[in-house]
XYZ file of C-alpha atoms in Angstrom:
152
model
C -61.573 -41.896 -23.477
C -59.618 -44.544 -21.648
C -56.348 -43.563 -20.013
C -53.260 -45.717 -19.829
C -50.552 -43.935 -17.817
C -46.990 -45.186 -18.190
C -44.256 -44.436 -15.688
C -40.812 -44.371 -17.314
C -37.380 -44.452 -15.703
C -34.711 -43.939 -18.354
C -31.442 -42.147 -18.983
C -33.267 -40.327 -21.803
C -34.810 -36.914 -21.193
C -38.530 -36.373 -21.604
C -37.864 -34.678 -24.964
C -35.819 -37.692 -26.081
C -38.621 -40.048 -24.998
C -41.100 -37.998 -27.053
C -38.729 -37.997 -30.041
C -38.299 -41.784 -29.817
C -42.071 -42.235 -30.074
C -42.403 -40.299 -33.336
C -40.842 -42.977 -35.604
C -42.409 -45.828 -33.617
C -45.875 -44.367 -34.167
C -45.032 -42.959 -37.609
C -46.734 -39.695 -36.669
C -45.502 -36.199 -35.770
C -45.985 -34.263 -32.557
C -48.885 -31.869 -33.142
C -49.239 -28.229 -32.063
C -50.645 -29.385 -28.675
C -47.560 -31.510 -28.025
C -49.420 -34.750 -28.659
C -48.959 -37.612 -31.100
C -52.262 -38.730 -32.599
C -52.842 -41.855 -34.686
C -56.507 -42.597 -35.359
C -58.106 -43.429 -31.958
C -54.787 -43.270 -30.065
C -53.376 -40.075 -28.538
C -50.040 -39.955 -26.711
C -48.690 -37.183 -24.486
C -45.219 -37.275 -22.911
C -44.323 -35.018 -19.983
C -42.095 -34.677 -16.979
C -43.479 -36.047 -13.725
C -44.647 -32.775 -12.219
C -47.262 -33.500 -9.583
C -46.065 -34.772 -6.178
C -48.858 -37.386 -6.080
C -47.829 -38.732 -9.497
C -44.228 -38.790 -8.298
C -45.216 -40.946 -5.290
C -47.433 -43.285 -7.340
C -44.738 -43.819 -9.959
C -42.088 -44.294 -7.278
C -44.236 -47.110 -5.904
C -44.795 -48.645 -9.364
C -41.135 -48.544 -10.413
C -39.343 -48.793 -7.091
C -37.375 -45.689 -8.105
C -38.312 -42.173 -9.280
C -39.833 -41.920 -12.752
C -38.121 -39.625 -15.229
C -41.059 -39.269 -17.646
C -44.806 -39.741 -17.708
C -46.546 -41.005 -20.841
C -50.314 -40.752 -21.080
C -51.759 -43.079 -23.704
C -55.405 -42.219 -24.373
C -57.717 -44.338 -26.487
C -61.027 -43.046 -27.783
C -63.235 -46.112 -27.338
C -66.149 -44.257 -28.938
C -64.426 -44.573 -32.319
C -65.579 -48.203 -32.347
C -63.988 -51.233 -33.916
C -61.703 -51.692 -35.710
C -60.067 -48.379 -34.644
C -60.437 -49.102 -30.912
C -58.836 -52.549 -31.178
C -56.105 -51.270 -33.475
C -55.303 -48.445 -31.042
C -54.962 -50.887 -28.122
C -52.663 -53.172 -30.123
C -50.610 -50.204 -31.400
C -50.249 -48.869 -27.857
C -49.142 -52.262 -26.514
C -46.526 -52.804 -29.208
C -45.245 -49.221 -29.154
C -44.975 -49.061 -25.364
C -43.003 -52.335 -25.330
C -40.746 -51.263 -28.200
C -40.107 -47.887 -26.560
C -39.145 -49.518 -23.257
C -36.638 -51.753 -25.029
C -35.282 -48.956 -27.246
C -34.677 -46.712 -24.225
C -33.535 -49.608 -22.012
C -36.040 -48.210 -19.523
C -37.839 -49.474 -16.469
C -41.547 -48.937 -17.147
C -44.996 -49.704 -15.867
C -47.923 -49.254 -18.263
C -51.248 -49.229 -16.424
C -54.933 -49.153 -17.154
C -56.363 -46.187 -15.225
C -53.764 -46.825 -12.438
C -55.813 -49.877 -11.371
C -54.168 -52.676 -13.325
C -50.710 -53.172 -14.773
C -50.780 -53.887 -18.515
C -47.008 -54.297 -18.844
C -43.854 -53.828 -16.810
C -40.225 -53.864 -17.825
C -37.806 -54.630 -15.041
C -34.171 -55.680 -15.273
C -34.440 -55.839 -19.059
C -37.423 -58.228 -19.202
C -40.929 -57.312 -20.365
C -43.640 -58.760 -18.160
C -46.976 -58.802 -19.985
C -50.204 -59.300 -18.036
C -52.527 -61.821 -19.692
C -55.726 -60.030 -18.634
C -54.926 -57.564 -21.457
C -56.092 -59.599 -24.490
C -53.859 -57.872 -27.051
C -50.825 -59.715 -25.642
C -52.247 -62.981 -27.014
C -52.481 -61.680 -30.610
C -49.751 -63.368 -32.693
C -48.954 -60.152 -34.618
C -48.494 -58.257 -31.351
C -46.212 -60.967 -29.972
C -44.212 -61.024 -33.227
C -43.596 -57.262 -32.946
C -42.073 -57.536 -29.449
C -38.306 -57.233 -29.166
C -36.067 -58.409 -26.376
C -36.988 -60.940 -23.727
C -40.600 -61.044 -22.586
C -42.936 -63.300 -20.686
C -46.681 -63.535 -20.372
C -47.920 -63.816 -16.800
C -51.293 -64.867 -15.426
C -50.930 -62.342 -12.602
C -54.023 -60.154 -12.700
C -51.879 -57.017 -12.473
C -53.725 -55.417 -9.545
C -51.896 -52.342 -8.275
């Protein structure tokens, strides 16, 4: 499993963030509080741990209001693995715009995949899904692709 944590700063509550994901992913919240679509699993929670609070404060420049853990089961193989990465990228971007949130989506807290600051999505080109035309077509609001390697 590969983890993609996403710090979120929004006016929406954690429950509202979770509810906004349901139609974007076209899947319900299961009995474990997770949304599962093929190889992708999503869990939304409050930022509870002090270390997470400090890390997300650094990533966003302000306290995070919610924590989203996107997990992809790479053992499911292609095409499910690739589809899960593209679905995560599009959904995370759409959610940020829908909530008018400041966000930072990371790969294992080592590299930024995407940030949204001051209403603009910044997509890091090291993440190959951002170059897929269908992914780009699904993005809403202003965005830009950057060659920055996204090191955190």
